[in-house]
CSV table of C-alpha atoms and ligand atoms in Angstrom, one decimal:
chain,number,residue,atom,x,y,z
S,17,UNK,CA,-24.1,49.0,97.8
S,18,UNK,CA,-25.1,45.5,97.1
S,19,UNK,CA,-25.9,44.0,93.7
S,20,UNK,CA,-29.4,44.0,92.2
S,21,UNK,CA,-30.5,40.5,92.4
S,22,UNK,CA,-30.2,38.6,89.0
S,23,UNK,CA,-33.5,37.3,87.4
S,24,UNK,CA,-32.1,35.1,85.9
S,25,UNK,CA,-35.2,33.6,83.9
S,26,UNK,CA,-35.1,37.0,81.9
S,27,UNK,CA,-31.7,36.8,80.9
S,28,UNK,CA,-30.5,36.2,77.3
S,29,UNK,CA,-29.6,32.6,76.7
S,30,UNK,CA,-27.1,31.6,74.0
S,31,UNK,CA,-25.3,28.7,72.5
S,32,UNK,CA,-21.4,29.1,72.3
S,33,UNK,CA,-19.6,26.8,70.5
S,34,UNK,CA,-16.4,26.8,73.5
S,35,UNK,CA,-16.3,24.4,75.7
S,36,UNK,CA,-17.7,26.3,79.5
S,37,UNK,CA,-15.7,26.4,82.6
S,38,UNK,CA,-15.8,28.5,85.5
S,39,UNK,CA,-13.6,31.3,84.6
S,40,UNK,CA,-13.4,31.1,81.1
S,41,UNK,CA,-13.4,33.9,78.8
S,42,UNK,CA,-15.5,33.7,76.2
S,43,UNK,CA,-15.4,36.1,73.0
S,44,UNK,CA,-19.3,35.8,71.2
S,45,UNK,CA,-19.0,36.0,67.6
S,46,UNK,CA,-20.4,38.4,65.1
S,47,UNK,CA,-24.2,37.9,65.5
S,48,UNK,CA,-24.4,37.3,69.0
S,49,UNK,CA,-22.5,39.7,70.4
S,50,UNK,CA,-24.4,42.9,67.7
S,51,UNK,CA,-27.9,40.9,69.5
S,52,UNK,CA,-26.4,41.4,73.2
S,53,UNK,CA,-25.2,44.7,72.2
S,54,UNK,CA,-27.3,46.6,69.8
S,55,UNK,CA,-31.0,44.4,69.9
S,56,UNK,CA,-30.7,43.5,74.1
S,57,UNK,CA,-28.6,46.9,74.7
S,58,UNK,CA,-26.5,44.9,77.4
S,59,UNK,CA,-23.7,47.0,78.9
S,60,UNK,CA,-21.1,45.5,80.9
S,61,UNK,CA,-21.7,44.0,84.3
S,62,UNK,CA,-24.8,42.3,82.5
S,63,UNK,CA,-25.1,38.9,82.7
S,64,UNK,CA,-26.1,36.5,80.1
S,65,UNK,CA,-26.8,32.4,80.4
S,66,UNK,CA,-24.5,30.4,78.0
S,67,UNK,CA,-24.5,26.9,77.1
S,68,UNK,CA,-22.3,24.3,74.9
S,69,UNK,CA,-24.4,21.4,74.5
S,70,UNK,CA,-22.1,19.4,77.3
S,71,UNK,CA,-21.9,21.4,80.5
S,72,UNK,CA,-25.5,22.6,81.6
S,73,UNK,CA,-26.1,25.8,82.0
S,74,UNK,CA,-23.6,28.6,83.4
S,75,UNK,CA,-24.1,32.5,84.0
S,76,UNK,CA,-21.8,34.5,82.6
S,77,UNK,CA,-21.2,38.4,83.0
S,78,UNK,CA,-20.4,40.9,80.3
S,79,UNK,CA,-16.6,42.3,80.7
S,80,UNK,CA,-16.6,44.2,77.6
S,81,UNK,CA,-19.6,44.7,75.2
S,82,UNK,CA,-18.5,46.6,71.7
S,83,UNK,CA,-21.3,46.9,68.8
S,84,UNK,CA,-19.5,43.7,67.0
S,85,UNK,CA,-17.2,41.7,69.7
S,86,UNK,CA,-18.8,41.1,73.5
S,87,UNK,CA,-16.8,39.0,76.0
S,88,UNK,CA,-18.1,37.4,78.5
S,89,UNK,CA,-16.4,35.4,81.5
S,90,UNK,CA,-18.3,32.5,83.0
S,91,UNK,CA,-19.1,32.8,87.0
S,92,UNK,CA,-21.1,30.0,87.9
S,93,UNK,CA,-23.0,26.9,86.4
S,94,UNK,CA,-27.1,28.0,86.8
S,95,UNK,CA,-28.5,24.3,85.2
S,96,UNK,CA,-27.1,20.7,85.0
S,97,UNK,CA,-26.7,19.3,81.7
S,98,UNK,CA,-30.1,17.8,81.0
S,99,UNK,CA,-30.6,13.9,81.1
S,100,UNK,CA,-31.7,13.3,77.6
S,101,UNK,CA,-34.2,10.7,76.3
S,102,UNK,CA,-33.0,8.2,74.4
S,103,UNK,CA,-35.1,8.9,71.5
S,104,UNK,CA,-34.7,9.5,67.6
S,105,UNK,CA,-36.6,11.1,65.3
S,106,UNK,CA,-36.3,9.2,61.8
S,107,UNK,CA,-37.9,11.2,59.3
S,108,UNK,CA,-38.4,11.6,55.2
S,109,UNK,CA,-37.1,14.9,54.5
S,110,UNK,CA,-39.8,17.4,53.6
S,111,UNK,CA,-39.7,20.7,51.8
S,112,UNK,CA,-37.2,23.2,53.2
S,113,UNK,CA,-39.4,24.9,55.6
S,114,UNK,CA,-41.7,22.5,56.4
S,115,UNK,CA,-38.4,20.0,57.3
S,116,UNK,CA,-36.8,23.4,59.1
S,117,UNK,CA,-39.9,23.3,61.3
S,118,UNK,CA,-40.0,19.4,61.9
S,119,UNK,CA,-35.8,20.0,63.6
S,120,UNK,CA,-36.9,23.1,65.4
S,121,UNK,CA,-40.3,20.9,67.2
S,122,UNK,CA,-37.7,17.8,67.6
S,123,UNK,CA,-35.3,19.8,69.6
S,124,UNK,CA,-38.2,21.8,71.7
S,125,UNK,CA,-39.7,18.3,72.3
S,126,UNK,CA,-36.9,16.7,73.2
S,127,UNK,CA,-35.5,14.5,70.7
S,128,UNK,CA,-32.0,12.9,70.9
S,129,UNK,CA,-31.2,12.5,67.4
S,130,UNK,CA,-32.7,13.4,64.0
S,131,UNK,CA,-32.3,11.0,61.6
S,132,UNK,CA,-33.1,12.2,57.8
S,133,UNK,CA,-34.7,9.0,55.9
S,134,UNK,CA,-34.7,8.9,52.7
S,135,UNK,CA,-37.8,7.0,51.2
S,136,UNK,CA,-38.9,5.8,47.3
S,137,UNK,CA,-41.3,8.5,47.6
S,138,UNK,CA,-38.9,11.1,49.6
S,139,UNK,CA,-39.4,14.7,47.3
S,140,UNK,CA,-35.6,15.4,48.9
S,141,UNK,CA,-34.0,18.6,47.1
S,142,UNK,CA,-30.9,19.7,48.7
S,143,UNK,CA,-31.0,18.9,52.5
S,144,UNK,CA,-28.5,21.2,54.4
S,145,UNK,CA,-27.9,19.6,57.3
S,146,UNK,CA,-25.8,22.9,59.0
S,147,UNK,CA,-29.2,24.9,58.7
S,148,UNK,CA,-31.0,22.2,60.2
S,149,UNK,CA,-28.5,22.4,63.4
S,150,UNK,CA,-29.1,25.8,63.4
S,151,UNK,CA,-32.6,25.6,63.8
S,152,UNK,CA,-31.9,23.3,66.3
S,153,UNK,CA,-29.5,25.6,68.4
S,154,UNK,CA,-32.3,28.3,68.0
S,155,UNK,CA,-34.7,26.2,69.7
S,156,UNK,CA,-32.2,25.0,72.5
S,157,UNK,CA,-31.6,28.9,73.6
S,158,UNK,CA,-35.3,29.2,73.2
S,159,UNK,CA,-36.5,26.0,75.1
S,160,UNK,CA,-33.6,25.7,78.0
S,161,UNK,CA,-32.1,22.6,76.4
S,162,UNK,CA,-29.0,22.1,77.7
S,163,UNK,CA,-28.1,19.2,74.9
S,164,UNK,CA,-28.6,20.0,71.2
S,165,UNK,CA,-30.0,17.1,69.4
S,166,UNK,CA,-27.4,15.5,66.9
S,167,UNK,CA,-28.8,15.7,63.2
S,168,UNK,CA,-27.6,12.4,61.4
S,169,UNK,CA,-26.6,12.0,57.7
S,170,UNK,CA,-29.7,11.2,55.5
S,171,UNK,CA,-30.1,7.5,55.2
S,172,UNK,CA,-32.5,5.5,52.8
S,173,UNK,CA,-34.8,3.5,54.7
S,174,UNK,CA,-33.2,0.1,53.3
S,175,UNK,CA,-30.5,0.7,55.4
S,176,UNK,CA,-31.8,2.2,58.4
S,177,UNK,CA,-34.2,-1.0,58.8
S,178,UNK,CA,-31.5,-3.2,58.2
S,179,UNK,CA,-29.2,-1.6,60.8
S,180,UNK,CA,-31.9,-0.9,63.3
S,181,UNK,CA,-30.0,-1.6,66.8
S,182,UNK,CA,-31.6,-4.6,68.5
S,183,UNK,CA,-33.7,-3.3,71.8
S,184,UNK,CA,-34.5,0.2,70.5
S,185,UNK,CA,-38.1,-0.2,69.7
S,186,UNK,CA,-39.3,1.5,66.5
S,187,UNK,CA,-42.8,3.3,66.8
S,188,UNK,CA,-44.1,3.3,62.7
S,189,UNK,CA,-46.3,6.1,62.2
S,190,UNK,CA,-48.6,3.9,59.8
S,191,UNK,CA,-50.8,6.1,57.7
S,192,UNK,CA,-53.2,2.8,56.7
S,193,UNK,CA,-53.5,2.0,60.5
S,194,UNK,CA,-52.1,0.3,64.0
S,195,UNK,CA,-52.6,-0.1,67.7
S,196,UNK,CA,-53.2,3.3,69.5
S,197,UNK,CA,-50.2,5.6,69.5
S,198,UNK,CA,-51.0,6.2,73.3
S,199,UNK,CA,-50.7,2.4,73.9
S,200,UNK,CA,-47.6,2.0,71.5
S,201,UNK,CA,-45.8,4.2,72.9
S,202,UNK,CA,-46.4,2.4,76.2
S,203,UNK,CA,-44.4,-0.6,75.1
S,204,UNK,CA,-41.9,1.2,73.8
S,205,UNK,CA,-39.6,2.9,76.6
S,206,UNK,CA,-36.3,4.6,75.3
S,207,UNK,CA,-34.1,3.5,73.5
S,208,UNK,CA,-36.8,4.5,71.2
S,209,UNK,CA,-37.3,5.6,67.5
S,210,UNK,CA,-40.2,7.1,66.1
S,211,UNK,CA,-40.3,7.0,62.0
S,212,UNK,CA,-42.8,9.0,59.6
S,213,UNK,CA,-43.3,9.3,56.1
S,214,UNK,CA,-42.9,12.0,53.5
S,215,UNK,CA,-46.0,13.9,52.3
S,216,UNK,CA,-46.7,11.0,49.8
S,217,UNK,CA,-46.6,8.3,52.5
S,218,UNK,CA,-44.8,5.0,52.5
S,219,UNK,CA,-45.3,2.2,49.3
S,220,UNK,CA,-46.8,-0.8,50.8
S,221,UNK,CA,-43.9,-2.6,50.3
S,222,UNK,CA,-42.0,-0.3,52.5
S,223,UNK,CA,-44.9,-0.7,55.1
S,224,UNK,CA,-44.2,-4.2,55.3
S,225,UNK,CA,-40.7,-4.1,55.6
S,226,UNK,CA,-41.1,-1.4,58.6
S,227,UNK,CA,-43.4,-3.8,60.1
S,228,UNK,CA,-40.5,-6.8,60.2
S,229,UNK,CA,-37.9,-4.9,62.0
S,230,UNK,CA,-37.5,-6.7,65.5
S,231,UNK,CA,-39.3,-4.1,68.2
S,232,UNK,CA,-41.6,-2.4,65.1
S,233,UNK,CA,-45.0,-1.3,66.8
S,234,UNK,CA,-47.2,0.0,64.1
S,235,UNK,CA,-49.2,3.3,65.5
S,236,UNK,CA,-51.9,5.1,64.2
S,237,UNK,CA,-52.4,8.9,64.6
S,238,UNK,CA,-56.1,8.6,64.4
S,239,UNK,CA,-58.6,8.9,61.7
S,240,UNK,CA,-57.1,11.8,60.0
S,241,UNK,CA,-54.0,11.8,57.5
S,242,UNK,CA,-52.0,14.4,59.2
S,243,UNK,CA,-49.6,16.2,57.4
S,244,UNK,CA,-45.9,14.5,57.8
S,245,UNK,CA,-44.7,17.6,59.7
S,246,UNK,CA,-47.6,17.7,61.8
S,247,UNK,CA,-47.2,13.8,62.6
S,248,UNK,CA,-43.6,13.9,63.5
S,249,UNK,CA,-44.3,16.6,66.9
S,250,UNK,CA,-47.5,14.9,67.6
S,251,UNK,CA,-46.0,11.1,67.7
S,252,UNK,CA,-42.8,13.0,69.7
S,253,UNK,CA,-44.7,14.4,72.1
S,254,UNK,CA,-47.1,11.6,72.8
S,255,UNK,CA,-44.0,9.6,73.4
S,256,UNK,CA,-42.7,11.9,76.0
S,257,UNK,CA,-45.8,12.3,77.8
S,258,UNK,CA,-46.4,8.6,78.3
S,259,UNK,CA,-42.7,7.1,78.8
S,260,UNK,CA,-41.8,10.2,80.7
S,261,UNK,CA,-44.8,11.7,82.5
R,301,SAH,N1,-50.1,10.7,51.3
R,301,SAH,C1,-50.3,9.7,52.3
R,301,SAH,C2,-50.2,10.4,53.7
R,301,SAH,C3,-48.8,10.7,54.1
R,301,SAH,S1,-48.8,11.6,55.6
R,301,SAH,C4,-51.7,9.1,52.2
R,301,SAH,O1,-52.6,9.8,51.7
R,301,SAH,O2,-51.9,8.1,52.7
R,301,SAH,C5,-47.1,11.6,56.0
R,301,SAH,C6,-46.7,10.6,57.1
R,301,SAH,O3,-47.3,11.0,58.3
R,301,SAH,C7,-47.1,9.2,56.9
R,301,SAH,O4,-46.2,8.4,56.1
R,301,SAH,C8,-47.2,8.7,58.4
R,301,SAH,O5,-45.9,8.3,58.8
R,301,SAH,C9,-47.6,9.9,59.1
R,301,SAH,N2,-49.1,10.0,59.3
R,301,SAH,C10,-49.9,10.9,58.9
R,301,SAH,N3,-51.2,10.7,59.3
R,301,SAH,C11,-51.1,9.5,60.0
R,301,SAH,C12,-52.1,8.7,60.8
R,301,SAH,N4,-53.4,9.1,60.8
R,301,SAH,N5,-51.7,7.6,61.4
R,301,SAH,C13,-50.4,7.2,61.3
R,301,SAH,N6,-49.4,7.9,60.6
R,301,SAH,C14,-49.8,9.1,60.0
């Protein structure tokens, strides 16, 4: 009897932290192996669509499937590794969910890095970076990344000017005003940044130092003051849709 065709699209698709080769055996820990097993109700046989951040996409059938411990062995890569934008997303750290949400939009939308800034008006309680990536690898199994954004060490904004890298241009969300963020984003192909301010906005001294970095274009939003979290996916996304169609 032949084999029921495999839809894939429908498939459960997790992160694993194991580097994926054809052949490999791959034990799922703890939660991911009790959601294949007692929320999906795989049995072995199944298939399910793994990914490591470096090696695309790879189908994988079920060889065992217990309540707590599911292994899987890797058949066949289904997806490339995606070919990332260079782009980061420098950004004051916000309340806990609010910043939660701003990782989980940077990795849907495509974002290379997230870089935590830390500003003189930055409300920054504890930042943990680890729930941030996991956010992020939420959003990758959710979205079909194949690459998980990296998530930087927070960085005041001194620095981060300072060490900008000559030819990555810096698109300044500037709540007091700039070009278009349509054209901005225009003439400023990756390697890009794209920085926003926390909920209380930038001084005007910090304005004017964003606005001497070599390669800063100042953007406005438009005539609203969005919210920071709301700012960050909307600058994001512009950028992809103009640099990258
Ligand atoms: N409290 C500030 C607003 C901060 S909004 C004030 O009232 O002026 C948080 C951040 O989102 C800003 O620092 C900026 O980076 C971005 N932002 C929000 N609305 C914007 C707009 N209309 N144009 C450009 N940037 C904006």
């Amino acid at each position: 009897m032949s084999e029921k065709p495999v839809n894939l699209s429908t498939t459960p698709r997790l992160h694993v932290a194991q580097p994926l080769v054809q052949g490999a055996s791959i034990a799922l820990p703890l939660p991911q192996s009790h959601y294949l097993a007692q929320v999906m109700r795989r049995q072995p046989g199944d298939f399910v669509r793994l990914f490591d951040g470096a090696s695309g996409e790879w189908a994988a059938r079920l060889v065992s499937v217990g309540r707590k411990a599911v292994v899987a062995v890797v058949e066949s890569q289904s997806a490339p590794q995606e070919i990332t934008a260079d782009l980061w997303l420098c950004a004051a750290p916000l309340k806990r969910d609010r910043f939660d949400w701003v990782a989980e939009k940077a990795c849907e939308l495509g974002v290379s890095r997230l870089v935590p800034v830390v500003t003189q008006r930055t409300n920054m309680g504890k930042l943990n970076l680890d729930r941030l990536r996991a956010h992020m690898v939420e959003a990758a199994e959710q979205c079909g990344r194949t690459a998980l954004p990296l998530v930087a060490e927070p960085v005041s904004l001194a620095d981060l000017l300072r060490n900008w890298p000559a030819g990555r241009a810096l698109v300044f969300a500037d709540e007091a005003g700039g070009e278009s963020l349509v054209g901005g984003c225009a003439r400023a192909p990756a390697p890009a940044g794209v920085l926003i301010g926390p909920e209380g906005g930038f001084s005007d001294g910090e304005r004017a130092a964003i606005r001497g970095v070599l390669g800063a274009i100042a953007v406005s939003l438009g005539p609203r003051i969005l919210r920071a979290d709301t700012a960050a996916a909307v600058a994001v996304g512009v950028w992809q849709a103009v640099t990258r169609g």
